[in-house]
Coordinates of C-alpha atoms in Angstrom, one line a residue:
X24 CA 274.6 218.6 -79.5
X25 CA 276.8 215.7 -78.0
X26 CA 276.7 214.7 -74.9
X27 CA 280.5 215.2 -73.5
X28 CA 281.0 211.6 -72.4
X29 CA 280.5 210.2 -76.1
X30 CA 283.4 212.7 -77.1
X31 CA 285.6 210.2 -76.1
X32 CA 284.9 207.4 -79.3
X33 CA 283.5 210.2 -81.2
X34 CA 285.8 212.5 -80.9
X35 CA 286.3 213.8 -84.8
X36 CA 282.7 214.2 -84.9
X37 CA 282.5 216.5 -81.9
X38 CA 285.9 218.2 -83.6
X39 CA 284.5 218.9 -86.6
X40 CA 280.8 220.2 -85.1
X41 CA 283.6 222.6 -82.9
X42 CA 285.5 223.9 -85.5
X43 CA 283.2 224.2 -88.1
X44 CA 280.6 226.0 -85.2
X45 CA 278.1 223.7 -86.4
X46 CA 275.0 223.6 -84.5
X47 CA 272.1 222.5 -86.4
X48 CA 273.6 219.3 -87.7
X49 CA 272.0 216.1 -86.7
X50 CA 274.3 213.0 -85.4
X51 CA 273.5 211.5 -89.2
X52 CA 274.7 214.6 -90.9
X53 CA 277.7 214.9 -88.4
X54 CA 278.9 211.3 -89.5
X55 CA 278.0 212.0 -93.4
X56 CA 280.4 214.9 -93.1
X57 CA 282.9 212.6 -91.7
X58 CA 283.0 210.0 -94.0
X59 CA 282.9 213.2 -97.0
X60 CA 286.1 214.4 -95.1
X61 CA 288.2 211.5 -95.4
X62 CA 287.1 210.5 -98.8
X63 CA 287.4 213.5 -100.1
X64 CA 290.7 214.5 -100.1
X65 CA 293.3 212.6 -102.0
X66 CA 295.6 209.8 -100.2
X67 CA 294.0 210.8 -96.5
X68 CA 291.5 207.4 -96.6
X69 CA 294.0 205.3 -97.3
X70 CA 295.9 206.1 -94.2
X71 CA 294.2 204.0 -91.8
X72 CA 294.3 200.6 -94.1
X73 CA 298.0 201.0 -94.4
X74 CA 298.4 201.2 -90.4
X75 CA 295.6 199.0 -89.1
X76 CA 297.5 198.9 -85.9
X77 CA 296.0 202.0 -84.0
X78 CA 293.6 202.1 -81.3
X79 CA 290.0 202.4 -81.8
X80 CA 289.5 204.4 -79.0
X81 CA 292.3 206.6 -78.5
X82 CA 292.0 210.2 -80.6
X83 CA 295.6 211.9 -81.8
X84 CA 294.5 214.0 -84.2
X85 CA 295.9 212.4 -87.3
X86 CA 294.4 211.7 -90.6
X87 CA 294.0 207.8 -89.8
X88 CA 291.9 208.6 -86.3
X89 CA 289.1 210.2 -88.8
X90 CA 289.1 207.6 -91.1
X91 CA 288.8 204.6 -88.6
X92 CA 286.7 206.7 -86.5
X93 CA 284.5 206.9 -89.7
X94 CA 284.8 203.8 -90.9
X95 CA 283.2 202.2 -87.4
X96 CA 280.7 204.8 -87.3
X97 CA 279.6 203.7 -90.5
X98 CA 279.8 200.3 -89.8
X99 CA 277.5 200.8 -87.2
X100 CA 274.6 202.6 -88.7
X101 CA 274.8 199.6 -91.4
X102 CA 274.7 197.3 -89.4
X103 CA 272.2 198.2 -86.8
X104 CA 269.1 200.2 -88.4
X105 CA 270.8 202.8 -89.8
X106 CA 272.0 206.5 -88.8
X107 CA 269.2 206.4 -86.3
X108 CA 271.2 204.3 -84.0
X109 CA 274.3 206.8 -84.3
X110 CA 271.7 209.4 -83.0
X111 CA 270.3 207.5 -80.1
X112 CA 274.1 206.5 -79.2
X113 CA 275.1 210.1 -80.0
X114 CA 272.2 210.9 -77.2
X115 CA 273.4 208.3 -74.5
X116 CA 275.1 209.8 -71.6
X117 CA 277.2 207.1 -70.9
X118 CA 281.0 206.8 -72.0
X119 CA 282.4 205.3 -74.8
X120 CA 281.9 201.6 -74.8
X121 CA 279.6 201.4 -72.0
X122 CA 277.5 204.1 -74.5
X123 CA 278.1 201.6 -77.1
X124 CA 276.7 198.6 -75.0
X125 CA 273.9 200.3 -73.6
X126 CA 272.2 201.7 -77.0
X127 CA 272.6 198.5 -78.6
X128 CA 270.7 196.5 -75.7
X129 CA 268.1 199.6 -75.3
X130 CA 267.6 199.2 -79.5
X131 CA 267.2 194.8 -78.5
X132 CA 271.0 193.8 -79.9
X133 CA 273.0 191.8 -76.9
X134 CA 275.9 191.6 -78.7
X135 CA 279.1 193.7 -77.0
X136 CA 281.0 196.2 -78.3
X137 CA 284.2 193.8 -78.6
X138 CA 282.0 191.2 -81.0
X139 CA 281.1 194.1 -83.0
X140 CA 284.8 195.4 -83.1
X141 CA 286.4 191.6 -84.0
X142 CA 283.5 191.4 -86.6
X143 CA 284.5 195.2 -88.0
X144 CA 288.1 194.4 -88.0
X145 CA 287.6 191.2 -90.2
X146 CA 285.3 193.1 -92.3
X147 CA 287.9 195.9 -93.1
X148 CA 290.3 193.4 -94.8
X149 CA 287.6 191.6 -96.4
X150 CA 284.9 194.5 -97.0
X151 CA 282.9 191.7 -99.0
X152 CA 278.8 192.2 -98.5
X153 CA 278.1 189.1 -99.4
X154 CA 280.4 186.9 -96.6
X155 CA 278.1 186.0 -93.4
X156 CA 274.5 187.8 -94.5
X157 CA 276.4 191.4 -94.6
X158 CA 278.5 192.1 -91.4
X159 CA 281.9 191.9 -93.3
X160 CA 281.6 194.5 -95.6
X161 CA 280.6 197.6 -96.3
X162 CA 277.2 198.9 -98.3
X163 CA 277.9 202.6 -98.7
X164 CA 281.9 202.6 -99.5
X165 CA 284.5 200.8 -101.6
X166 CA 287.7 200.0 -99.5
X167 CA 291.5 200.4 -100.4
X168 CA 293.2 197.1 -99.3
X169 CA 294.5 197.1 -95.8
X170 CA 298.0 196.4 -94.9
X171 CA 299.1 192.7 -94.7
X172 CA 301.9 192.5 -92.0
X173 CA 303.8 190.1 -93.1
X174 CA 303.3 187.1 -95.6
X175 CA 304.4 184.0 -94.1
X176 CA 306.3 181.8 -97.1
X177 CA 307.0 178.9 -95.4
X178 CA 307.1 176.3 -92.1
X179 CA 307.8 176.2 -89.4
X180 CA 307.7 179.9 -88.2
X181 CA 308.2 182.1 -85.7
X182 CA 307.0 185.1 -85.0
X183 CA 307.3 187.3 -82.2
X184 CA 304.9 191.1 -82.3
X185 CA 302.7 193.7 -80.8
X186 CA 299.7 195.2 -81.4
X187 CA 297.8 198.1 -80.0
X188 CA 294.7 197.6 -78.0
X189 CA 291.4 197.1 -79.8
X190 CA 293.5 197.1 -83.6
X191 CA 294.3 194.4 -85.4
X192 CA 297.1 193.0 -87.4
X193 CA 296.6 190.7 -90.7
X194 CA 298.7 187.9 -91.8
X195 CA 299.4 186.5 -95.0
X196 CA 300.1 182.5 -94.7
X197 CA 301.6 179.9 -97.6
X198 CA 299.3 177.6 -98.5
X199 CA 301.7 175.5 -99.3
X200 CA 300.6 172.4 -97.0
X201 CA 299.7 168.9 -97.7
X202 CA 297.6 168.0 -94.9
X203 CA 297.6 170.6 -91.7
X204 CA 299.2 173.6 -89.8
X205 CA 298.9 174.3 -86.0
X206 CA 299.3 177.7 -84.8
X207 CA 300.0 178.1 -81.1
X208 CA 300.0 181.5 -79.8
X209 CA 301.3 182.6 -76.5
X210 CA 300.1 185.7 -74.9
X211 CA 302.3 186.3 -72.0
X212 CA 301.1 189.8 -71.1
X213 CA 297.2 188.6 -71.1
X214 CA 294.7 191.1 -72.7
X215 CA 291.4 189.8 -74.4
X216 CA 292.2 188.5 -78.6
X217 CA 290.2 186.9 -80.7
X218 CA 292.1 184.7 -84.0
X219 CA 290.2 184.5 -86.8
X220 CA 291.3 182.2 -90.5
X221 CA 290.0 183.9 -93.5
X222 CA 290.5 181.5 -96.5
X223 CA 289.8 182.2 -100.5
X224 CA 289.7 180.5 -103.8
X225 CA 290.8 182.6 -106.5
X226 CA 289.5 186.6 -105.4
X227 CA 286.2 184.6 -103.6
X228 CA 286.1 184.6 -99.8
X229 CA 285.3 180.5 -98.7
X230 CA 285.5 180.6 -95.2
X231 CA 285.9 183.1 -92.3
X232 CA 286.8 180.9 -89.2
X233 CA 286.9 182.4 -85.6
X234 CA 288.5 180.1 -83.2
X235 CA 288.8 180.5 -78.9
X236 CA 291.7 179.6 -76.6
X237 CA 295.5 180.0 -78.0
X238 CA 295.7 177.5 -80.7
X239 CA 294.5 177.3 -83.8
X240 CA 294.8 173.6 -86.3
X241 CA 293.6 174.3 -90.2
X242 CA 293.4 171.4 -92.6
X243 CA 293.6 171.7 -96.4
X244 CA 290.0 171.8 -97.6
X245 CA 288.9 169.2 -99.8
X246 CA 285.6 170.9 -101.1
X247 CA 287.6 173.7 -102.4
X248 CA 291.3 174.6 -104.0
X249 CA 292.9 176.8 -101.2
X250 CA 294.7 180.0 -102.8
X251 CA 294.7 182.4 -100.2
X252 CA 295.2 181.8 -96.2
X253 CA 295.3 185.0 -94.1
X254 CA 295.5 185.4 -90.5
X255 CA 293.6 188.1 -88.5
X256 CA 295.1 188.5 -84.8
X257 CA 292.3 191.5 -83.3
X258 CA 293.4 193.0 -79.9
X259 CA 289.9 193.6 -78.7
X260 CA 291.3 194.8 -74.7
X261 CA 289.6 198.4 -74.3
X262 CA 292.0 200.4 -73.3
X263 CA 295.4 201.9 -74.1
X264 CA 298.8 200.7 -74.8
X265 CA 300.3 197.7 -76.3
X266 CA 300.8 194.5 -75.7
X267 CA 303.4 191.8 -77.6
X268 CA 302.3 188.5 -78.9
X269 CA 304.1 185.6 -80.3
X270 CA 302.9 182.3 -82.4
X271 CA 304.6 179.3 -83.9
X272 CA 303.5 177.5 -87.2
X273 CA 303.9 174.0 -87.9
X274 CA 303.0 171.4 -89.7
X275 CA 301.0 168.3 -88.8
X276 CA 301.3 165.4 -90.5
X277 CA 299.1 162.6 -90.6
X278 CA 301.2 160.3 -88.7
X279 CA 301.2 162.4 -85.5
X280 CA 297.9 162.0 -83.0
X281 CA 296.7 165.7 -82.1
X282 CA 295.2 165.5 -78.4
X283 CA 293.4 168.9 -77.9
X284 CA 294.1 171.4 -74.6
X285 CA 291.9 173.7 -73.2
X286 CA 293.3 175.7 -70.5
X287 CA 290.6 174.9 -67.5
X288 CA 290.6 178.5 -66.5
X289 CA 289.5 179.9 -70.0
X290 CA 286.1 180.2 -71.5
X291 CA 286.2 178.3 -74.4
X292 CA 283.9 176.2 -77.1
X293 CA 285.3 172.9 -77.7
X294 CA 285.4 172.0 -80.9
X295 CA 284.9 175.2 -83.0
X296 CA 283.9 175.1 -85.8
X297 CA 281.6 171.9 -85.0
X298 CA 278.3 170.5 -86.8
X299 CA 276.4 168.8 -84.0
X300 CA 277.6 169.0 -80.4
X301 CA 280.3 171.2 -78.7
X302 CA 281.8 171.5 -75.2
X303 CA 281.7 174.8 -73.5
X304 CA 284.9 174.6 -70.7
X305 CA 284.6 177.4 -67.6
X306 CA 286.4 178.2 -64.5
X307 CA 284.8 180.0 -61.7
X308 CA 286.9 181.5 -59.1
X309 CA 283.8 182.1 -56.3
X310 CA 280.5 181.1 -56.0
X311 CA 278.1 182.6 -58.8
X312 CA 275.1 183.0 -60.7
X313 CA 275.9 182.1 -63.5
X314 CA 274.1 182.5 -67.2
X315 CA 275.3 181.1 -70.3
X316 CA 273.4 182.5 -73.3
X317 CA 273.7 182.3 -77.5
X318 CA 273.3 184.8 -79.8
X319 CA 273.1 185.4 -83.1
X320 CA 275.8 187.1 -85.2
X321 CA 273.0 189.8 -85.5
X322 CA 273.0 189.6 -81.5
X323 CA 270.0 188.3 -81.5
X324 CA 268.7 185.7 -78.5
X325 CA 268.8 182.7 -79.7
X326 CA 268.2 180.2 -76.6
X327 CA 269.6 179.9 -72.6
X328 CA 272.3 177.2 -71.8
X329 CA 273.0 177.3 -68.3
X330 CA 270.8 180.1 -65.5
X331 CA 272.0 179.0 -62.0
X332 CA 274.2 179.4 -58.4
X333 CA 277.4 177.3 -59.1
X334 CA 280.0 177.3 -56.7
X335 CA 283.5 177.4 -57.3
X336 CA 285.0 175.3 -59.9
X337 CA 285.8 173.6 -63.4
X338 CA 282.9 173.0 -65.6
X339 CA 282.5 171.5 -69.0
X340 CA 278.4 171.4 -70.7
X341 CA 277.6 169.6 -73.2
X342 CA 276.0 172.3 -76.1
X343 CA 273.5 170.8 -78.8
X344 CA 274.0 172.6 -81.7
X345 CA 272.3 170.7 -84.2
X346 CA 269.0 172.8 -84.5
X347 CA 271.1 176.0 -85.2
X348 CA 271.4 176.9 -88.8
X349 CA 275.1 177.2 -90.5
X350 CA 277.0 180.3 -89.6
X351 CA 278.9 182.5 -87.0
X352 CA 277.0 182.8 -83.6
X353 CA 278.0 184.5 -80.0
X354 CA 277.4 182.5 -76.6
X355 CA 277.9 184.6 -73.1
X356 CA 278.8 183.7 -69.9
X357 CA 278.0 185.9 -67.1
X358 CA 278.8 185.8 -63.9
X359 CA 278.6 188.2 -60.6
X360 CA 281.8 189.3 -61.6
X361 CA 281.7 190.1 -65.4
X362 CA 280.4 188.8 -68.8
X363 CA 282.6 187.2 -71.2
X364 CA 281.9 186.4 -74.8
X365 CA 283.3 183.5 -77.2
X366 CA 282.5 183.4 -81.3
X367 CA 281.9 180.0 -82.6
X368 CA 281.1 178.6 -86.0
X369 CA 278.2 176.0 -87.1
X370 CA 279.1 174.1 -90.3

């Protein structure tokens, strides 16, 4: 019924098909049965939200593997037309990921797999259907609060962690600041992370705020009373292992002149969040075709930046973004050697 290389992200399913001998069960009943089997039994779906910090894609047979394993699947099929897309990705005979990647562009969606995981991990702690047209929350299931690593009381702050590939960690942050914090992380072990700000008056979500590069500055809003601040630091490197973080918080005070640095050799969207025009900073290391194209959080084509030979080099474009309704979108840069994909947000 499943094709061996999808065993690998969907391993529980194919567990559960084995040691039940079930053979006449389609890949929508297979992933019913899943999400029955963690809810069903009492304190076994809480086990994930109180570790969020385990791999996606690495199976050890405990309680918390099932649950994220059906969490993501159902994210998924809600997300992209239903269980039909679990049985076309059930079908693929590529691995993991790259199964992943390749059903969603043969079903039309260009977004990759680690946009889809930064977006589920955000929509575990928030699990809020209404946030962003849908894709942080959750139709079919009501979910337990997910463990906040630490709560940060006060500034400045140091903090020095790990986290697991593709998991994610959340934050709690004071919002006890009169005009802005800056949070500069330093990655010294590389990997691929994406920082998002999730902010809420009273139990309401307000804002969910990606940002690119190592640094993140957040102002006190002044069209709403800030309650809650929480951090959300994803690990979205496919693969295994670990790798160890660390970030300082400070405040900034009006007096002091902020100068912003993008590291040439990043991809990165300049400012972000914006409301009219943003810079999009590359480095290319050879010559390359290059193509820089936006999506929708949907993944959806939106329109082409940049489709040409560049040679090697620093390049910063100029990106028009006042025809592009608010919200979260996706733009892509691929070269001859690999694709890379930023968030930013419109206001």
């Amino acid at each position: 019924l499943m094709a061996p290389a999808q065993r690998q992200l969907f391993y529980p399913i194919y567990e559960i098909e084995q040691q039940k001998s079930i053979v006449h069960y389609t890949p929508e009943s297979l992933y019913i049965l899943l999400r029955n089997r963690c809810t069903l039994y009492s304190g076994i779906f809480t086990q994930f939200p109180t570790n969020p910090n385990n791999n996606l894609i690495s199976w050890d047979q405990q309680w918390s593997d099932y649950v994220q394993t059906m969490l993501f699947t159902t994210y998924l099929a809600e997300q992209f037309a239903g269980p039909s897309f679990i049985t076309q990705l059930v079908a693929n005979p590529m691995n993991g990921v790259d199964g992943i990647n390749n059903t969603l562009a043969t079903a039309g969606y260009m977004i990759p797999f680690q946009a889809i995981f930064v977006n589920w991990t955000i929509a575990n702690f928030i699990s809020d259907t209404s946030v962003m047209n849908g894709q942080y929350g959750y139709q079919s299931l009501d979910l337990p609060a997910f463990h906040v690593r630490k709560y940060i009381t006060s500034y400045p702050s140091s903090q020095l962690d790990s986290l697991n590939k593709c998991a994610a960690h959340y934050y709690k942050l004071s919002n006890n600041f009169t005009n802005k914090i800056k949070i500069d992380f330093s990655f010294n072990q590389g990997g691929e992370w994406a920082l998002t700000l999730v902010t809420y008056e009273g139990s309401t979500v307000k804002e969910v705020i990606p940002f690119s590069g190592d640094t993140i500055t957040f102002e006190q809003p002044s069209s709403y009373s800030l309650d809650h601040l929480f951090l959300v630091v994803t690990n979205m490197e496919v693969g295994m292992g670990e790798k160890k973080f660390s970030f300082q918080i400070n405040h900034i005070y009006p007096s002091e002149i902020e100068s912003p640095s993008i590291d040439e050799n990043e991809f990165a969207v300049y400012p972000n969040p914006a409301t009219h025009n943003s810079v999009i900073n590359f480095s290319l290391k050879n010559e390359s075709t290059v193509d820089l194209n936006i999506f929708s959080s949907e993944g959806k084509f939106i329109k082409n930046r940049l489709s040409t030979n560049l040679s090697a080099g620093d390049y910063s474009l100029g990106l028009d973004i006042s025809e592009l309704e608010p919200g979260v979108y996706f733009i892509t840069l691929k070269t001859d050697e690999s694709m890379q994909t930023r968030r930013f947000v419109v206001l």
